[in-house]
Structures are given as structure tokens and as C-alpha cells.
PDB file of C-alpha atoms in Angstrom:
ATOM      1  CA  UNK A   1      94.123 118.351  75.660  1.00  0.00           C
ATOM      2  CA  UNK A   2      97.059 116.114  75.223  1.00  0.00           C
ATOM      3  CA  UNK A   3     100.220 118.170  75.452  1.00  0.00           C
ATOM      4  CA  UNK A   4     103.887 116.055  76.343  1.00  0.00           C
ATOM      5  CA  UNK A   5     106.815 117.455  77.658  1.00  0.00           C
ATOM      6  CA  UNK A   6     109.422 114.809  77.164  1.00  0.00           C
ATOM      7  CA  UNK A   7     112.377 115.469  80.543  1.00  0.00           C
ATOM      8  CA  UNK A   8     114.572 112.653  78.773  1.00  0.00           C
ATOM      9  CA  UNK A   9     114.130 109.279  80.946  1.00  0.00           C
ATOM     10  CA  UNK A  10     110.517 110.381  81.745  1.00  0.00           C
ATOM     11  CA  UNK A  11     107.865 111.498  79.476  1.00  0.00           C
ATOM     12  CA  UNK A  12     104.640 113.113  81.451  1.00  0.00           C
ATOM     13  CA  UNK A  13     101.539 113.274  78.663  1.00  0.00           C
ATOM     14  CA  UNK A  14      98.745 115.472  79.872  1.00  0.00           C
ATOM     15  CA  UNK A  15      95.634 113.259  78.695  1.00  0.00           C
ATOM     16  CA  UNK A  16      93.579 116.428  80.452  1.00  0.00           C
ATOM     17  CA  UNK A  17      93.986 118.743  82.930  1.00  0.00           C
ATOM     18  CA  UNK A  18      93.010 116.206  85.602  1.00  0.00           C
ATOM     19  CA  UNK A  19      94.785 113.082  84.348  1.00  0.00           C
ATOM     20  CA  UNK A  20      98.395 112.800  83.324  1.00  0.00           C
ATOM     21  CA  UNK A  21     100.573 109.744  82.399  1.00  0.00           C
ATOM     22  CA  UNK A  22     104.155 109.613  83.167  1.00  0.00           C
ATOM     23  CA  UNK A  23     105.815 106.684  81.160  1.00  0.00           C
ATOM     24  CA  UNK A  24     109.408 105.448  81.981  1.00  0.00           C
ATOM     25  CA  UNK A  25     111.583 105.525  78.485  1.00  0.00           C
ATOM     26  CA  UNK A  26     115.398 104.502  79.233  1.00  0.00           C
ATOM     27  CA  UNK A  27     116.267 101.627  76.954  1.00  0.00           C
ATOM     28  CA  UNK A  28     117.003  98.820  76.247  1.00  0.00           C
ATOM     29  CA  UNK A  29     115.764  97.751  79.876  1.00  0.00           C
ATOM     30  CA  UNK A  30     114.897 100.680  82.213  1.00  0.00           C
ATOM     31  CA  UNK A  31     117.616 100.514  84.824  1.00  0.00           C
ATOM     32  CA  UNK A  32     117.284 103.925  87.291  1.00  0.00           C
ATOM     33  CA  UNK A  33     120.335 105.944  87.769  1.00  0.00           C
ATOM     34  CA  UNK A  34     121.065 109.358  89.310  1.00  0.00           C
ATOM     35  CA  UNK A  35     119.682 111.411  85.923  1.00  0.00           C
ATOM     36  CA  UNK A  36     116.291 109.613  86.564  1.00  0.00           C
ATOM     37  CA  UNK A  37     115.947 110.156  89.892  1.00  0.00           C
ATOM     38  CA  UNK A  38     116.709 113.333  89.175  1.00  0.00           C
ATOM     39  CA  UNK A  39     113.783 113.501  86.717  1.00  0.00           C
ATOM     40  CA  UNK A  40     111.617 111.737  89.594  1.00  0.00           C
ATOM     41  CA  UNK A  41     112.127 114.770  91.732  1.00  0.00           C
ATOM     42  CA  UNK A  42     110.829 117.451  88.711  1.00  0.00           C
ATOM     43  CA  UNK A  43     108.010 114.750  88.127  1.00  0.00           C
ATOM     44  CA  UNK A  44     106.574 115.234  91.871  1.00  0.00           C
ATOM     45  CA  UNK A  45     107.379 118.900  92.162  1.00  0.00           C
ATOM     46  CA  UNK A  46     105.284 118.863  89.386  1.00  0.00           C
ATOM     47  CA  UNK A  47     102.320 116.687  90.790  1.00  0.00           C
ATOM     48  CA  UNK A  48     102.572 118.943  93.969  1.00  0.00           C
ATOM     49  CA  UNK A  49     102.156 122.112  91.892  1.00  0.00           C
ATOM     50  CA  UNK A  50      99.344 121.571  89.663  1.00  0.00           C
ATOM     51  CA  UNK A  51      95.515 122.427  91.362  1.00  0.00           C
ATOM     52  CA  UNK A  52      93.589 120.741  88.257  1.00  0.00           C
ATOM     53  CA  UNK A  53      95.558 117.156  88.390  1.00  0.00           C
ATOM     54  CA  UNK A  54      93.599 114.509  90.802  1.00  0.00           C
ATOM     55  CA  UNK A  55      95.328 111.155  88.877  1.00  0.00           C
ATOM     56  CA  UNK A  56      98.361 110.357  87.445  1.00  0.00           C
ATOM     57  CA  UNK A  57      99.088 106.930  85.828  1.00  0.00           C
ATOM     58  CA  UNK A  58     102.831 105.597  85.595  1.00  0.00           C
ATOM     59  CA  UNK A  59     103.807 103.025  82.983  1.00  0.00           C
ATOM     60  CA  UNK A  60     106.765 101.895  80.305  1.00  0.00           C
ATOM     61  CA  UNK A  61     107.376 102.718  77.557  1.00  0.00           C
ATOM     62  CA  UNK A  62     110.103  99.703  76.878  1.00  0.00           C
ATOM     63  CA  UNK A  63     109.130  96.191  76.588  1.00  0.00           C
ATOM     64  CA  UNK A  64     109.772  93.400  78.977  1.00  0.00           C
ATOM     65  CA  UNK A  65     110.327  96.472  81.457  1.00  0.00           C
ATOM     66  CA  UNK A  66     108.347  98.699  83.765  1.00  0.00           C
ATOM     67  CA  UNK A  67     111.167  99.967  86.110  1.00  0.00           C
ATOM     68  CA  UNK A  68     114.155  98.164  86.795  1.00  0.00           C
ATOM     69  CA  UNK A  69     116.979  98.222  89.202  1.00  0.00           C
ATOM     70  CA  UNK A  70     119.545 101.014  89.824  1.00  0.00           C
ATOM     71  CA  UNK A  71     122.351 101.522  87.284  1.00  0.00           C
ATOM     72  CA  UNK A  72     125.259 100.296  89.252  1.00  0.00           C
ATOM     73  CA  UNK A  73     127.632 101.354  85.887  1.00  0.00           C
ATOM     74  CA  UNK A  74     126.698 104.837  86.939  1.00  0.00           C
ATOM     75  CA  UNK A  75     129.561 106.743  89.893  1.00  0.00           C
ATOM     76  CA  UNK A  76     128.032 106.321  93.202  1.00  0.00           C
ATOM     77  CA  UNK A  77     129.121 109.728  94.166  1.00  0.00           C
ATOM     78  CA  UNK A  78     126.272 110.954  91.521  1.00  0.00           C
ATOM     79  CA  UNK A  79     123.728 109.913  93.527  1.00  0.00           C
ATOM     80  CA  UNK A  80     124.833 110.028  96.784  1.00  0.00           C
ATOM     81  CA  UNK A  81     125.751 113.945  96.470  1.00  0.00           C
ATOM     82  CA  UNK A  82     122.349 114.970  95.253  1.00  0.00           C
ATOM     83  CA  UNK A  83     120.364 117.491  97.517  1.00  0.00           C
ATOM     84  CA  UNK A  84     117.621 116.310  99.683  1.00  0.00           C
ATOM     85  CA  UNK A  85     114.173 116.567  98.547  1.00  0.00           C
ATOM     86  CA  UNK A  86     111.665 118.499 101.044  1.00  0.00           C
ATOM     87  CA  UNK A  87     111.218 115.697 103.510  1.00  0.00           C
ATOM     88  CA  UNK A  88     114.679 115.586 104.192  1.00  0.00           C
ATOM     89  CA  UNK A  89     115.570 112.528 102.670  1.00  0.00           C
ATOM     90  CA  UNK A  90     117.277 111.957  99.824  1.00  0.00           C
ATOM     91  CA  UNK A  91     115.896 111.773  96.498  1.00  0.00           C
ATOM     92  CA  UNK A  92     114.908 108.335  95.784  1.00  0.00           C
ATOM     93  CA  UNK A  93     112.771 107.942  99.279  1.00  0.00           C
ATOM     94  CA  UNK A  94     111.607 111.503  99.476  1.00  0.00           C
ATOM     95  CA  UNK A  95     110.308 111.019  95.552  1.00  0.00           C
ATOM     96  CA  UNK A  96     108.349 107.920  97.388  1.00  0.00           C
ATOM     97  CA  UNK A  97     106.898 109.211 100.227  1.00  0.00           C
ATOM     98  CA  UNK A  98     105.956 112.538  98.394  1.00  0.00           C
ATOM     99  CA  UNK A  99     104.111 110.507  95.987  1.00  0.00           C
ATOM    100  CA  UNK A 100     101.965 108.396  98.394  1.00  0.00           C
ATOM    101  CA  UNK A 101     101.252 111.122 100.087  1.00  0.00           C
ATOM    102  CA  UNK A 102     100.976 113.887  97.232  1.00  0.00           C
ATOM    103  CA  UNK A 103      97.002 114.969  97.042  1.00  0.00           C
ATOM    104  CA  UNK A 104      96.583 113.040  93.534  1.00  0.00           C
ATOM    105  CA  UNK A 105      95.779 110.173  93.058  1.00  0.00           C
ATOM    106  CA  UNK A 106      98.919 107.616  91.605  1.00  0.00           C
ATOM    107  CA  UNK A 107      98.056 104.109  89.899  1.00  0.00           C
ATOM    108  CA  UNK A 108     101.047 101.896  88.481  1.00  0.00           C
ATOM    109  CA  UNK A 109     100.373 100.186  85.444  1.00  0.00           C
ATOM    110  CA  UNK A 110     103.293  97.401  85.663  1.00  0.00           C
ATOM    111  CA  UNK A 111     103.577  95.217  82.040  1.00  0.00           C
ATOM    112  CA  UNK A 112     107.373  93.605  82.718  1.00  0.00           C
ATOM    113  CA  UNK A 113     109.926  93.319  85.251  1.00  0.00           C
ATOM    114  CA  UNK A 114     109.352  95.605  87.948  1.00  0.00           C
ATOM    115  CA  UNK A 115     112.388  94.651  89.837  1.00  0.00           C
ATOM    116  CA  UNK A 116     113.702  96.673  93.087  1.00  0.00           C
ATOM    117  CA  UNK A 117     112.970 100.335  92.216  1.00  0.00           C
ATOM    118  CA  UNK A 118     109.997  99.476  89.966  1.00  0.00           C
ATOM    119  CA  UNK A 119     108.722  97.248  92.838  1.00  0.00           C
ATOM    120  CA  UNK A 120     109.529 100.366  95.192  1.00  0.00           C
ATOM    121  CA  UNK A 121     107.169 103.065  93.268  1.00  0.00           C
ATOM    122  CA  UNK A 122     104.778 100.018  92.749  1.00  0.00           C
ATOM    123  CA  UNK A 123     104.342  99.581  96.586  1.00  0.00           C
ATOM    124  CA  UNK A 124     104.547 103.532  96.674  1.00  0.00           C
ATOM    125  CA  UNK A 125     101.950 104.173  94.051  1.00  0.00           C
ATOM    126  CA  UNK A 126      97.834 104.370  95.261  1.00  0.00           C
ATOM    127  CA  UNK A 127      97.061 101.463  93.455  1.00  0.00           C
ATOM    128  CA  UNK A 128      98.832  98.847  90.658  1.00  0.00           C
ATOM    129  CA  UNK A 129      97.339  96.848  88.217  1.00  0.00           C
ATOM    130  CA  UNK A 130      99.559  94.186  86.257  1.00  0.00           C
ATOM    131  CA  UNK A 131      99.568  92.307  83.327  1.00  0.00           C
ATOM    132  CA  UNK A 132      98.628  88.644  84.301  1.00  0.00           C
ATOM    133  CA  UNK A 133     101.422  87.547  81.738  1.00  0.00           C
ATOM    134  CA  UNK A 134     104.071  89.502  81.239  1.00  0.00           C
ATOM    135  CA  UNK A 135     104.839  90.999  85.601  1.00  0.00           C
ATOM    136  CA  UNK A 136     106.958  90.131  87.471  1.00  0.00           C
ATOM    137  CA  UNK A 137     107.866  91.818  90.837  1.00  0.00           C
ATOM    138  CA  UNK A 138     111.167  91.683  92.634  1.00  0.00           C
ATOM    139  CA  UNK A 139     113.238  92.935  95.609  1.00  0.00           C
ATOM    140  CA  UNK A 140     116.082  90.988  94.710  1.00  0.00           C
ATOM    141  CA  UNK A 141     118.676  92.820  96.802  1.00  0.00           C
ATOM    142  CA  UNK A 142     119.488  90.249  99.825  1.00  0.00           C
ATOM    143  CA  UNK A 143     120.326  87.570  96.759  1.00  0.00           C
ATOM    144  CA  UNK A 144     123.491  89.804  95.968  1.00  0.00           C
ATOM    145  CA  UNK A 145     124.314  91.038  99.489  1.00  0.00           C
ATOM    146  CA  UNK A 146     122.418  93.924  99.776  1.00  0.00           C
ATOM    147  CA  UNK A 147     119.636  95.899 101.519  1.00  0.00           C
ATOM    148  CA  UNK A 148     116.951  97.369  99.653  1.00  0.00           C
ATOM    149  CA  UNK A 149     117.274 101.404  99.929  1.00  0.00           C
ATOM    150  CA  UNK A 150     113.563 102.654  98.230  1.00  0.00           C
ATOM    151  CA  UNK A 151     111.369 101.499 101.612  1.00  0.00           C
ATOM    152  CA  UNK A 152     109.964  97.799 100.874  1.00  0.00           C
ATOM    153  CA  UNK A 153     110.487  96.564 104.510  1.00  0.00           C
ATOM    154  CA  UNK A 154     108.378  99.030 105.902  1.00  0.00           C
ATOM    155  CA  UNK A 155     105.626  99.297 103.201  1.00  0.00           C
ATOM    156  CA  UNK A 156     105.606  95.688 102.483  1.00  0.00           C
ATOM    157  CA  UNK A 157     104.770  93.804 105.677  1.00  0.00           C
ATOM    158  CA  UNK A 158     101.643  96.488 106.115  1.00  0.00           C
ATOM    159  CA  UNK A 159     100.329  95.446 102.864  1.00  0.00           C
ATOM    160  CA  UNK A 160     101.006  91.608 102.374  1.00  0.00           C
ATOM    161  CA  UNK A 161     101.738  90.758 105.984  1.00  0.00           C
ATOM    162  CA  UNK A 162     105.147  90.038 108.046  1.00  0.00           C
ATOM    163  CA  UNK A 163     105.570  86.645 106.755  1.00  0.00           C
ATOM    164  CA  UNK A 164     104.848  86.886 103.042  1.00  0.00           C
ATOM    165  CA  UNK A 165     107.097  90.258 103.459  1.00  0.00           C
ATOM    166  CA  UNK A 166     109.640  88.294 104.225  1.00  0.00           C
ATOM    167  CA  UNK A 167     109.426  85.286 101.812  1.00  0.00           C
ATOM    168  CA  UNK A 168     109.391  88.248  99.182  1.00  0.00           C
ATOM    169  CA  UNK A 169     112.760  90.212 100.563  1.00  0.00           C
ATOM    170  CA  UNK A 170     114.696  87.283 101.414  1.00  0.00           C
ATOM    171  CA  UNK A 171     113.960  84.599  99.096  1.00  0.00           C
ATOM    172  CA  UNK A 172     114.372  87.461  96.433  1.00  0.00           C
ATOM    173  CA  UNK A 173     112.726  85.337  93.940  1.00  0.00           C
ATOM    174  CA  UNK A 174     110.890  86.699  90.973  1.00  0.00           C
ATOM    175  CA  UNK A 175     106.968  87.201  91.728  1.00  0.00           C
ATOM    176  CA  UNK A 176     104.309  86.600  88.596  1.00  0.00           C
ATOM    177  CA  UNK A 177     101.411  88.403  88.854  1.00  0.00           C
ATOM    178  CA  UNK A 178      99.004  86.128  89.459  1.00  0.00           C
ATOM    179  CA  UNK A 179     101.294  85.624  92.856  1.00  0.00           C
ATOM    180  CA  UNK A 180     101.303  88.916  93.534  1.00  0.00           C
ATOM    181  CA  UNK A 181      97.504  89.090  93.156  1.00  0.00           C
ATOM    182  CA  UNK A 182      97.236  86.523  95.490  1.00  0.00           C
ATOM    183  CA  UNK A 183      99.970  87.894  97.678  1.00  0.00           C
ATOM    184  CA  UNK A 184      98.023  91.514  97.873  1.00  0.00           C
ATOM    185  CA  UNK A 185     101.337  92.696  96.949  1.00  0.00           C
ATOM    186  CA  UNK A 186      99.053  94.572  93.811  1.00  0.00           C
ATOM    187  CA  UNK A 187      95.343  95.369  92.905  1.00  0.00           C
ATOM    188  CA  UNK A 188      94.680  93.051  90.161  1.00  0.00           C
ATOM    189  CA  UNK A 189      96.305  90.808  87.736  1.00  0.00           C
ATOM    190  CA  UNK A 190      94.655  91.259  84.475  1.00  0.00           C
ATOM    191  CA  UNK A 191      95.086  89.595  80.694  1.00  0.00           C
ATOM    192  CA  UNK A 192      97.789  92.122  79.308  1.00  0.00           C
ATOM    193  CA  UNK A 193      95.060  92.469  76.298  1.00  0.00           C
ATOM    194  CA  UNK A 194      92.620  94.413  78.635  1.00  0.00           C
ATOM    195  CA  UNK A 195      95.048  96.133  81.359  1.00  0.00           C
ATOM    196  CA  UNK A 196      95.506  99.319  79.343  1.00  0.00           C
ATOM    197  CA  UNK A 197      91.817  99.955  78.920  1.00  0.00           C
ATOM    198  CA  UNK A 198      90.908  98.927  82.845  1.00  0.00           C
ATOM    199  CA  UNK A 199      93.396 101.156  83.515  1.00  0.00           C
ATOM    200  CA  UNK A 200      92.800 104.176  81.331  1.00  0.00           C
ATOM    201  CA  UNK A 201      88.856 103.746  82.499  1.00  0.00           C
ATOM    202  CA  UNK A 202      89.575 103.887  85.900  1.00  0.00           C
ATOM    203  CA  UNK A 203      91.582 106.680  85.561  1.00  0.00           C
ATOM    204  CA  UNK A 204      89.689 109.025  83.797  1.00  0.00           C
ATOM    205  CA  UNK A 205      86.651 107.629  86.201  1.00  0.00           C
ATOM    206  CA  UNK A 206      88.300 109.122  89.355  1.00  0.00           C
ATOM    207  CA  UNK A 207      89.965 112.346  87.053  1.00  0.00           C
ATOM    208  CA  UNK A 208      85.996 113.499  86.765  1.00  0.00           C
ATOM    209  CA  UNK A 209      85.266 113.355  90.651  1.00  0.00           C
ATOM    210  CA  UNK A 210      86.023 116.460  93.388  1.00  0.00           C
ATOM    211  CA  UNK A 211      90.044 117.298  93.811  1.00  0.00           C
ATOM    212  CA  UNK A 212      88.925 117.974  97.381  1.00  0.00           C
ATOM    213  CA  UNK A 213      87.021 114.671  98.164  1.00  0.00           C
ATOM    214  CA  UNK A 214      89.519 112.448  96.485  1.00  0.00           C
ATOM    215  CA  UNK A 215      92.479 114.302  98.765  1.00  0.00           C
ATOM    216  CA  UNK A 216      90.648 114.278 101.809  1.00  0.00           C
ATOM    217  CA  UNK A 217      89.896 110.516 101.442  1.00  0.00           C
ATOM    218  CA  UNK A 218      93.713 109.539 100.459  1.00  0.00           C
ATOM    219  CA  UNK A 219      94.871 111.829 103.851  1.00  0.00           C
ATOM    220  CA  UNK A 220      92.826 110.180 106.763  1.00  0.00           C
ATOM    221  CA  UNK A 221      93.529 106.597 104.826  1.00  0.00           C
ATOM    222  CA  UNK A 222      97.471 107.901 105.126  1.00  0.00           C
ATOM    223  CA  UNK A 223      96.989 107.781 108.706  1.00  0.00           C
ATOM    224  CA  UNK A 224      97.800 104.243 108.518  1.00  0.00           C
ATOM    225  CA  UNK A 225     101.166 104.608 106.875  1.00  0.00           C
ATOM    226  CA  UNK A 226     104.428 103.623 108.281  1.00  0.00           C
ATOM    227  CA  UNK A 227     106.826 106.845 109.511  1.00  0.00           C
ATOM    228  CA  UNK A 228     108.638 108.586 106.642  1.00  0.00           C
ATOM    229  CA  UNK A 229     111.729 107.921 108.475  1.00  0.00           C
ATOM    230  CA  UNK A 230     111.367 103.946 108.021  1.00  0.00           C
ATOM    231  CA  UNK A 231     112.238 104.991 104.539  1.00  0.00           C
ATOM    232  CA  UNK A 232     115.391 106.698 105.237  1.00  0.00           C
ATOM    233  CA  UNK A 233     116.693 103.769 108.034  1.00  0.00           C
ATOM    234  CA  UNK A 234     116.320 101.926 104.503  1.00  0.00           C
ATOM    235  CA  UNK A 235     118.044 104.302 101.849  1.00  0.00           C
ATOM    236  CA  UNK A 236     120.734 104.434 104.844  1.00  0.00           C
ATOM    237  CA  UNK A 237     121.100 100.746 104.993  1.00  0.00           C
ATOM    238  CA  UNK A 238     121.005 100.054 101.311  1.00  0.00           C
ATOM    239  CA  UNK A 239     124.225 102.715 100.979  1.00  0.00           C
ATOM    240  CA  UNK A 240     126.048 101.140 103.599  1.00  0.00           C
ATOM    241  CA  UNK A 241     125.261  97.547 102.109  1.00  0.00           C
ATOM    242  CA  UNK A 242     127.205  98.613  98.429  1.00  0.00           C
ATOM    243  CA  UNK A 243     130.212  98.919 100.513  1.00  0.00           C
ATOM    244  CA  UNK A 244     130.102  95.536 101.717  1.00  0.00           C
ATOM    245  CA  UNK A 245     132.415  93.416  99.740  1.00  0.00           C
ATOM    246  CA  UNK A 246     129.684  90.534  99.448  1.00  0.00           C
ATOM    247  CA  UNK A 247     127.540  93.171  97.294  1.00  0.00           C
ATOM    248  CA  UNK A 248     130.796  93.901  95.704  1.00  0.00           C
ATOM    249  CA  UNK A 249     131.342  90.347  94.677  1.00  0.00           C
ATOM    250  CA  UNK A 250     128.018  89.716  94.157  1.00  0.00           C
ATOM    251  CA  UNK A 251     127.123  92.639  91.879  1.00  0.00           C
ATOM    252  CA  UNK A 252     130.217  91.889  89.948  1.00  0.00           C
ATOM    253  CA  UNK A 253     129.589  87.754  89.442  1.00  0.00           C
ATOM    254  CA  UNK A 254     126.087  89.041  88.150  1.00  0.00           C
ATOM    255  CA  UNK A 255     127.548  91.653  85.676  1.00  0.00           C
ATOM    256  CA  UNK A 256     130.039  88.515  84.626  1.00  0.00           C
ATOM    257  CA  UNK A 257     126.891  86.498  83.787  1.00  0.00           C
ATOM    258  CA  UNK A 258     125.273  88.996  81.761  1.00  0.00           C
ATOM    259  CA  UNK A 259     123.794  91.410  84.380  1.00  0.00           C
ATOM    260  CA  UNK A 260     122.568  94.974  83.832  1.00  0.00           C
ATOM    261  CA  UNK A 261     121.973  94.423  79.789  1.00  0.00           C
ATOM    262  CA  UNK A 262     119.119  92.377  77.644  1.00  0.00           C
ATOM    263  CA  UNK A 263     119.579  88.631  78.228  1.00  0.00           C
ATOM    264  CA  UNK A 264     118.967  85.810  80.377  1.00  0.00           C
ATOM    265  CA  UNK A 265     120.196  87.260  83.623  1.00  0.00           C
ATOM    266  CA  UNK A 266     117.822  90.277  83.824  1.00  0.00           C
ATOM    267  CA  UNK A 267     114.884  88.191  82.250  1.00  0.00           C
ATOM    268  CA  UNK A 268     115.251  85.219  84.715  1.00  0.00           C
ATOM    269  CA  UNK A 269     116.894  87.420  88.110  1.00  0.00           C
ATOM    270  CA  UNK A 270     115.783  85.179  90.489  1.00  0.00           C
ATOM    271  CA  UNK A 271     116.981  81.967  89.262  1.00  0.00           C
ATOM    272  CA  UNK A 272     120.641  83.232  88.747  1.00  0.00           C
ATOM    273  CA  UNK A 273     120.873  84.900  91.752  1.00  0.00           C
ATOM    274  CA  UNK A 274     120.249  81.674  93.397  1.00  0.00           C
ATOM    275  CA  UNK A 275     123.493  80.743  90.975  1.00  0.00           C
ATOM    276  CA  UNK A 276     125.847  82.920  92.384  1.00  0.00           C
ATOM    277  CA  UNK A 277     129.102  81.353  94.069  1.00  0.00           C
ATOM    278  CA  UNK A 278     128.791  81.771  98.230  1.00  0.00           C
TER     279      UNK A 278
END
């Protein structure tokens, strides 16, 4: 079995009943606006619904990208008016927590620039595996003014520790993936020639064990999770911070540089937002 539905921005490929793959498809570099995290929310509805899938593996379909930043050319008002999911927050974050907490098991395959959202699901996903060459992780929000709305200061400083938590969020300098392998910030760093196969293998590995044993396992080890509402003190702060006038300036001296299309801005983040005019 190997039937596709293709929802637009996301395309979920059934590899069997108990293994999907949901790849990310918005070129030419995989920014996340409202329609997407729109798509998100059918995505874990779906996950929730189905009794057969126990893993689901989420990777890019556009290279140089695995999930980047928001689309800030999109209306605010588009996002900011959609419902709330089930936990009561709104999309983004409830997308997140439903997902670490949904009884399947969720790996990120990251080749490319995983940069705030991307690093979001990353730190949201059960495991991540990245190519040694070609990742790089970044919440790069405080370098234009802002705060990070999909949950990184709560996961983060659980996973990698307070201090390296912080180096990450407020140096918000690009991360290879040998640093983030060092960091704990994913599984493994692997050469990009053999991630696809150490991925696929461990996937369809875990796809053949008990539903039951594989959700019981992933609940008691979500006892150690931080409070869903961590994640919507976040999404609140990150809304407020796009009103600020220093995000303002700052999103806008990006855009001016080449921001939020293929180039040298979005390739090398981190070294122009330590550019930027203060």
C-alpha cells in the first residue's frame, strides 16, 4: 500500500497502514503561513483518527529546506482569527502539543534549514535525525526583535539544558548538525547519503511492533513534559512581539536585504541578522 493524498502545502504518503510520511512541499523555500497551518491541523486530526498508524515520518520535499519560518507577506489577521484546535490553543501550538503527545510515533527527518517553525516541530517531533551536511537549526526570532510563538523555551531547556537553551534562543545563530548532535538538540547527525535509509529502517522497524505498547511507552515518558500552557504563554508572547516596532523594523531591514525569498539572507540567517542596524 502506498496511496497519497496531496492537501496542497502537505503531502501525507501512506507507505502502509502503520507508517505514513508527511513531506512539506511549498516552494521555493518552505516558509509556513496560515494555509499550512491550516493543513497542520487536518494532518493531526488525521494521526488522531487512524487505529492502524503507530509512525509517521515528516520531511521536505524542497531543497535547502525542511520547514522554514512564518510567511510574514501573508495578513496577520489570517492567522490570528483561526479557531482553536482541541487543546484550546491556537493552531500552531495545539498542532505541537497534539503531535508529541498523539499515540504514534513522530520522527523528523530534517535535510536543510529548519529555521523557527521547522526547529519548533523538530523539538515537537519523537525523535529527529539530520543530515550531517546540509542542517541547520534556528530560533532566530530575538535577532529581529521577536519572541518565538511555536514553544522552544519550554521544550528546549528540558532537552539541551538551561544554558545551551539559551545560547540557542538568544544568540539566534544558525546551528549545523553536528552542533546540534552534540548539543542533544537532535538524535543523530548522519552523512545526508545514508539519512533516508536510517530513517526509513527505523521507521518501518517500530511500524511492525504493538500500537498498544508503543503508546503506552510514549504516555508515561510524556509525564516528563513541560505544561501545554508553556506553549500558549509563548504563541501569546510571539503575537504581542510583531507589534513591537523593533520586529517591525527588523523584519522589514531583513526583507530589504533579501529576506523571505532564495538568496543569501535565508541561506546564511544568522550572520545577517547579526547585520542588522540597532
Amino acid at each position: 500500500m502506498n496511496a497519497t493524498t496531496n492537501p496542497g502545502q502537505l503531502r501525507v504518503a501512506r507507505r502502509s497502514p502503520a507508517y505514513w510520511r508527511v513531506t512539506i512541499d511549498n516552494p521555493p523555500i518552505n516558509v509556513m503561513g496560515p494555509e499550512m497551518v491550516g493543513q497542520f491541523q487536518h494532518v493531526i486530526n488525521a494521526l488522531e483518527a487512524d487505529e492502524d498508524l503507530k509512525v509517521v515520518v515528516f520531511d521536505s520535499a524542497v531543497d535547502g529546506y525542511f520547514l522554514n519560518h512564518s510567511d510574514f507577506l501573508a495578513k496577520l489577521e489570517d492567522l490570528t482569527s483561526m479557531p482553536a484546535g482541541p487543546t484550546g490553543l491556537p493552531p500552531w501550538p495545539d498542532f505541537l502539543v497534539r503531535l508529541t503527545r498523539a499515540p504514534v510515533v513522530s520522527i523528523a527527518l530534517i535535510r536543510g534549514r529548519a529555521t523557527g517553525n521547522g526547529s519548533e516541530i523538530t523539538l515537537a517531533c519523537d525523535m529527529s535525525f539530520a543530515s550531517r551536511e546540509k542542517t541547520i537549526l534556528s530560533q532566530w526570532e530575538v535577532g529581529v526583535g521577536m519572541v518565538a510563538g511555536g514553544g522552544p523555551m519550554a521544550r528546549l531547556p528540558q532537552l539541551i539544558g538551561r544554558n545551551r537553551a539559551l545560547e540557542v534562543l538568544l544568540s539566534s545563530e544558525d546551528i549545523d548538525g553536528d552542533q546540534a548532535e552534540a548539543y542533544g538538540y537532535v538524535n543523530r547527525a548522519l552523512p545526508d547519503a545514508d539519512l533516508d535509509a536510517f530513517v526509513d529502517a527505523l521507521a518501518t522497524r517500530i511500524s511492525k511492533f504493538d500500537k498498544w505498547a508503543i503508546a503506552n511507552t510514549k504516555r508515561l515518558v510524556n509525564t516528563s513534559l513541560p505544561p501545554d500552557v508553556e506553549l500558549g504563554a509563548g504563541w501569546d508572547a510571539c503575537i504581542a512581539s510583531l507589534g513591537r516596532p523593533a520586529a517591525q523594523e527588523g523584519i522589514k531591514a531583513l526583507i530589504a536585504r533579501g529576506f523571505h525569498k532564495p538568496g543569501d539572507v535565508e541561506n546564511r540567517l544568522g550572520y545577517y541578522l547579526g547585520q542588522l542596524p540597532r
